[in-house]
């Protein structure tokens, strides 16, 4: 085993959350080590960014590099319900604290750029390296990692759990709770030669809702398209064939997707994620915090994953830097960080649950500008909840949800479906 080396912070995980936290800490002059178990680049789902992510890239100093890579621009999101035929395109608003666009990014490239940028800021990176043990004591944290048969032990004042779905701390000292009714199955692959919308909508993400679940349709640069299906649990349970055959069957059932893929070639294997909506505990503790997917993961229908990862990474870095400066590293020092993270995640979770209700979806696809409701919806879809919502925005969202409850009564009186698809 190599001699123990000392850092201010060890970050377990080099994805967007870990790279962001490490980068901001390095900017603040902290000695940081990232331990990442996988070799980059590597395939990953979650390719659609939100406009509110771009100011984070600016503050991190990596936006220019991202822009120069020629990633597909995204100016909005189109939602379509196969059952009702309703469709609406939401265009990101101008005159906000964030731009009116975002990027569609192959995560293999995007994640590698972020981690390489952290290196340029002075972060040490051990990759690929697997964390074998973590020990927290009154004076610091000891992390032991293995890489190519060599064990390396490091000592730090603080630990950031950015281990994603692996949930390092939740597995070792905490627990994971599945979010009720969001434990779906996702199947996804990349295609070449798929349909593209005419300009300026060619880069917009498209969400197609159908009886068995919903599809994402994410146009990437160089004529690649990420096409994924998030299925209701019932559809997955009833299938007896291979996952590739199930993916093809879901494509057949969703008319817009089937039409859009006519003549296209599938260029990756079918990947899968199951039961992927959860919340981990603890989020904070004495000398540690969790960020990104190590905190929680929710249904990706509003593309919040990378934004939640990077925003929590920045918030964590700011809180850790202040705590290291005054030497107060106990759990209660990070209570404000935890509150702010869940304040940002909360609107996503509420929208996701409501989205599966036919009465809400009907109103969502017929948005009203009256009383600021459309502006409020777009603020959430852009990732703005982390910055806090004005009382007018909160009131507009409350009105929208109230109208959805009224629409439940209207639909029930008319004999139309009202049961949430989350129960399927």
mmCIF file with all atom_site columns, C-alpha atoms in Angstrom, residues 178-258:
data_model
loop_
_atom_site.group_PDB
_atom_site.id
_atom_site.type_symbol
_atom_site.label_atom_id
_atom_site.label_alt_id
_atom_site.label_comp_id
_atom_site.label_asym_id
_atom_site.label_entity_id
_atom_site.label_seq_id
_atom_site.pdbx_PDB_ins_code
_atom_site.Cartn_x
_atom_site.Cartn_y
_atom_site.Cartn_z
_atom_site.occupancy
_atom_site.B_iso_or_equiv
_atom_site.pdbx_formal_charge
_atom_site.auth_seq_id
_atom_site.auth_comp_id
_atom_site.auth_asym_id
_atom_site.auth_atom_id
_atom_site.pdbx_PDB_model_num
ATOM 1  C CA . UNK A 1 178 ? -37.630 4.019   -3.414  1.00 0.00 ? 178 UNK A CA 1
ATOM 2  C CA . UNK A 1 179 ? -39.942 6.874   -4.364  1.00 0.00 ? 179 UNK A CA 1
ATOM 3  C CA . UNK A 1 180 ? -43.442 5.313   -4.461  1.00 0.00 ? 180 UNK A CA 1
ATOM 4  C CA . UNK A 1 181 ? -44.764 4.579   -7.960  1.00 0.00 ? 181 UNK A CA 1
ATOM 5  C CA . UNK A 1 182 ? -41.688 6.005   -9.692  1.00 0.00 ? 182 UNK A CA 1
ATOM 6  C CA . UNK A 1 183 ? -39.831 2.668   -9.801  1.00 0.00 ? 183 UNK A CA 1
ATOM 7  C CA . UNK A 1 184 ? -40.075 2.287   -13.547 1.00 0.00 ? 184 UNK A CA 1
ATOM 8  C CA . UNK A 1 185 ? -37.873 0.547   -16.120 1.00 0.00 ? 185 UNK A CA 1
ATOM 9  C CA . UNK A 1 186 ? -35.975 2.516   -18.768 1.00 0.00 ? 186 UNK A CA 1
ATOM 10 C CA . UNK A 1 187 ? -34.596 1.115   -22.052 1.00 0.00 ? 187 UNK A CA 1
ATOM 11 C CA . UNK A 1 188 ? -32.579 3.341   -24.382 1.00 0.00 ? 188 UNK A CA 1
ATOM 12 C CA . UNK A 1 189 ? -30.214 3.381   -27.352 1.00 0.00 ? 189 UNK A CA 1
ATOM 13 C CA . UNK A 1 190 ? -28.691 5.750   -29.913 1.00 0.00 ? 190 UNK A CA 1
ATOM 14 C CA . UNK A 1 191 ? -29.823 5.916   -33.539 1.00 0.00 ? 191 UNK A CA 1
ATOM 15 C CA . UNK A 1 192 ? -28.468 7.436   -36.748 1.00 0.00 ? 192 UNK A CA 1
ATOM 16 C CA . UNK A 1 193 ? -30.687 8.794   -39.516 1.00 0.00 ? 193 UNK A CA 1
ATOM 17 C CA . UNK A 1 194 ? -33.743 9.444   -37.321 1.00 0.00 ? 194 UNK A CA 1
ATOM 18 C CA . UNK A 1 195 ? -36.295 12.171  -38.097 1.00 0.00 ? 195 UNK A CA 1
ATOM 19 C CA . UNK A 1 196 ? -35.387 15.783  -37.291 1.00 0.00 ? 196 UNK A CA 1
ATOM 20 C CA . UNK A 1 197 ? -37.746 18.690  -36.809 1.00 0.00 ? 197 UNK A CA 1
ATOM 21 C CA . UNK A 1 198 ? -37.201 21.720  -39.070 1.00 0.00 ? 198 UNK A CA 1
ATOM 22 C CA . UNK A 1 199 ? -35.222 24.700  -37.735 1.00 0.00 ? 199 UNK A CA 1
ATOM 23 C CA . UNK A 1 200 ? -35.292 26.220  -35.175 1.00 0.00 ? 200 UNK A CA 1
ATOM 24 C CA . UNK A 1 201 ? -36.766 23.189  -33.404 1.00 0.00 ? 201 UNK A CA 1
ATOM 25 C CA . UNK A 1 202 ? -34.320 20.552  -34.661 1.00 0.00 ? 202 UNK A CA 1
ATOM 26 C CA . UNK A 1 203 ? -32.553 20.316  -31.294 1.00 0.00 ? 203 UNK A CA 1
ATOM 27 C CA . UNK A 1 204 ? -35.598 20.341  -29.022 1.00 0.00 ? 204 UNK A CA 1
ATOM 28 C CA . UNK A 1 205 ? -36.163 17.366  -26.772 1.00 0.00 ? 205 UNK A CA 1
ATOM 29 C CA . UNK A 1 206 ? -39.447 15.615  -27.501 1.00 0.00 ? 206 UNK A CA 1
ATOM 30 C CA . UNK A 1 207 ? -41.485 13.631  -24.967 1.00 0.00 ? 207 UNK A CA 1
ATOM 31 C CA . UNK A 1 208 ? -44.043 11.163  -26.333 1.00 0.00 ? 208 UNK A CA 1
ATOM 32 C CA . UNK A 1 209 ? -46.588 9.830   -23.829 1.00 0.00 ? 209 UNK A CA 1
ATOM 33 C CA . UNK A 1 210 ? -48.406 6.615   -24.723 1.00 0.00 ? 210 UNK A CA 1
ATOM 34 C CA . UNK A 1 211 ? -50.326 3.902   -22.908 1.00 0.00 ? 211 UNK A CA 1
ATOM 35 C CA . UNK A 1 212 ? -47.304 1.853   -21.790 1.00 0.00 ? 212 UNK A CA 1
ATOM 36 C CA . UNK A 1 213 ? -45.175 4.797   -20.592 1.00 0.00 ? 213 UNK A CA 1
ATOM 37 C CA . UNK A 1 214 ? -43.292 7.566   -22.367 1.00 0.00 ? 214 UNK A CA 1
ATOM 38 C CA . UNK A 1 215 ? -40.367 8.073   -24.756 1.00 0.00 ? 215 UNK A CA 1
ATOM 39 C CA . UNK A 1 216 ? -37.622 10.663  -24.754 1.00 0.00 ? 216 UNK A CA 1
ATOM 40 C CA . UNK A 1 217 ? -36.322 11.793  -28.145 1.00 0.00 ? 217 UNK A CA 1
ATOM 41 C CA . UNK A 1 218 ? -33.056 13.737  -27.804 1.00 0.00 ? 218 UNK A CA 1
ATOM 42 C CA . UNK A 1 219 ? -31.409 14.978  -31.026 1.00 0.00 ? 219 UNK A CA 1
ATOM 43 C CA . UNK A 1 220 ? -27.609 15.015  -30.731 1.00 0.00 ? 220 UNK A CA 1
ATOM 44 C CA . UNK A 1 221 ? -25.003 16.461  -33.080 1.00 0.00 ? 221 UNK A CA 1
ATOM 45 C CA . UNK A 1 222 ? -23.653 14.428  -36.014 1.00 0.00 ? 222 UNK A CA 1
ATOM 46 C CA . UNK A 1 223 ? -27.023 12.873  -36.859 1.00 0.00 ? 223 UNK A CA 1
ATOM 47 C CA . UNK A 1 224 ? -27.352 10.844  -33.666 1.00 0.00 ? 224 UNK A CA 1
ATOM 48 C CA . UNK A 1 225 ? -30.544 10.642  -31.633 1.00 0.00 ? 225 UNK A CA 1
ATOM 49 C CA . UNK A 1 226 ? -30.988 9.240   -28.135 1.00 0.00 ? 226 UNK A CA 1
ATOM 50 C CA . UNK A 1 227 ? -34.299 7.386   -27.942 1.00 0.00 ? 227 UNK A CA 1
ATOM 51 C CA . UNK A 1 228 ? -35.387 5.959   -24.610 1.00 0.00 ? 228 UNK A CA 1
ATOM 52 C CA . UNK A 1 229 ? -38.558 4.485   -23.160 1.00 0.00 ? 229 UNK A CA 1
ATOM 53 C CA . UNK A 1 230 ? -39.576 4.762   -19.514 1.00 0.00 ? 230 UNK A CA 1
ATOM 54 C CA . UNK A 1 231 ? -42.158 2.050   -19.004 1.00 0.00 ? 231 UNK A CA 1
ATOM 55 C CA . UNK A 1 232 ? -44.869 1.612   -16.442 1.00 0.00 ? 232 UNK A CA 1
ATOM 56 C CA . UNK A 1 233 ? -44.066 -1.248  -14.111 1.00 0.00 ? 233 UNK A CA 1
ATOM 57 C CA . UNK A 1 234 ? -47.018 -3.220  -15.473 1.00 0.00 ? 234 UNK A CA 1
ATOM 58 C CA . UNK A 1 235 ? -45.628 -3.211  -19.028 1.00 0.00 ? 235 UNK A CA 1
ATOM 59 C CA . UNK A 1 236 ? -42.253 -4.473  -17.847 1.00 0.00 ? 236 UNK A CA 1
ATOM 60 C CA . UNK A 1 237 ? -43.717 -7.189  -15.602 1.00 0.00 ? 237 UNK A CA 1
ATOM 61 C CA . UNK A 1 238 ? -45.876 -8.607  -18.368 1.00 0.00 ? 238 UNK A CA 1
ATOM 62 C CA . UNK A 1 239 ? -43.016 -8.999  -20.873 1.00 0.00 ? 239 UNK A CA 1
ATOM 63 C CA . UNK A 1 240 ? -41.370 -12.413 -21.216 1.00 0.00 ? 240 UNK A CA 1
ATOM 64 C CA . UNK A 1 241 ? -38.805 -11.752 -23.971 1.00 0.00 ? 241 UNK A CA 1
ATOM 65 C CA . UNK A 1 242 ? -35.420 -10.003 -24.128 1.00 0.00 ? 242 UNK A CA 1
ATOM 66 C CA . UNK A 1 243 ? -34.945 -6.360  -23.242 1.00 0.00 ? 243 UNK A CA 1
ATOM 67 C CA . UNK A 1 244 ? -34.008 -5.606  -26.870 1.00 0.00 ? 244 UNK A CA 1
ATOM 68 C CA . UNK A 1 245 ? -37.285 -7.153  -28.026 1.00 0.00 ? 245 UNK A CA 1
ATOM 69 C CA . UNK A 1 246 ? -39.190 -5.186  -25.366 1.00 0.00 ? 246 UNK A CA 1
ATOM 70 C CA . UNK A 1 247 ? -37.568 -1.958  -26.566 1.00 0.00 ? 247 UNK A CA 1
ATOM 71 C CA . UNK A 1 248 ? -38.646 -2.697  -30.126 1.00 0.00 ? 248 UNK A CA 1
ATOM 72 C CA . UNK A 1 249 ? -42.165 -3.509  -28.970 1.00 0.00 ? 249 UNK A CA 1
ATOM 73 C CA . UNK A 1 250 ? -42.438 -0.182  -27.130 1.00 0.00 ? 250 UNK A CA 1
ATOM 74 C CA . UNK A 1 251 ? -41.289 1.604   -30.286 1.00 0.00 ? 251 UNK A CA 1
ATOM 75 C CA . UNK A 1 252 ? -44.030 -0.188  -32.220 1.00 0.00 ? 252 UNK A CA 1
ATOM 76 C CA . UNK A 1 253 ? -46.672 0.909   -29.691 1.00 0.00 ? 253 UNK A CA 1
ATOM 77 C CA . UNK A 1 254 ? -45.691 4.591   -29.814 1.00 0.00 ? 254 UNK A CA 1
ATOM 78 C CA . UNK A 1 255 ? -46.671 5.803   -33.270 1.00 0.00 ? 255 UNK A CA 1
ATOM 79 C CA . UNK A 1 256 ? -44.610 9.027   -33.350 1.00 0.00 ? 256 UNK A CA 1
ATOM 80 C CA . UNK A 1 257 ? -41.443 7.189   -32.358 1.00 0.00 ? 257 UNK A CA 1
ATOM 81 C CA . UNK A 1 258 ? -42.036 4.360   -34.813 1.00 0.00 ? 258 UNK A CA 1
#
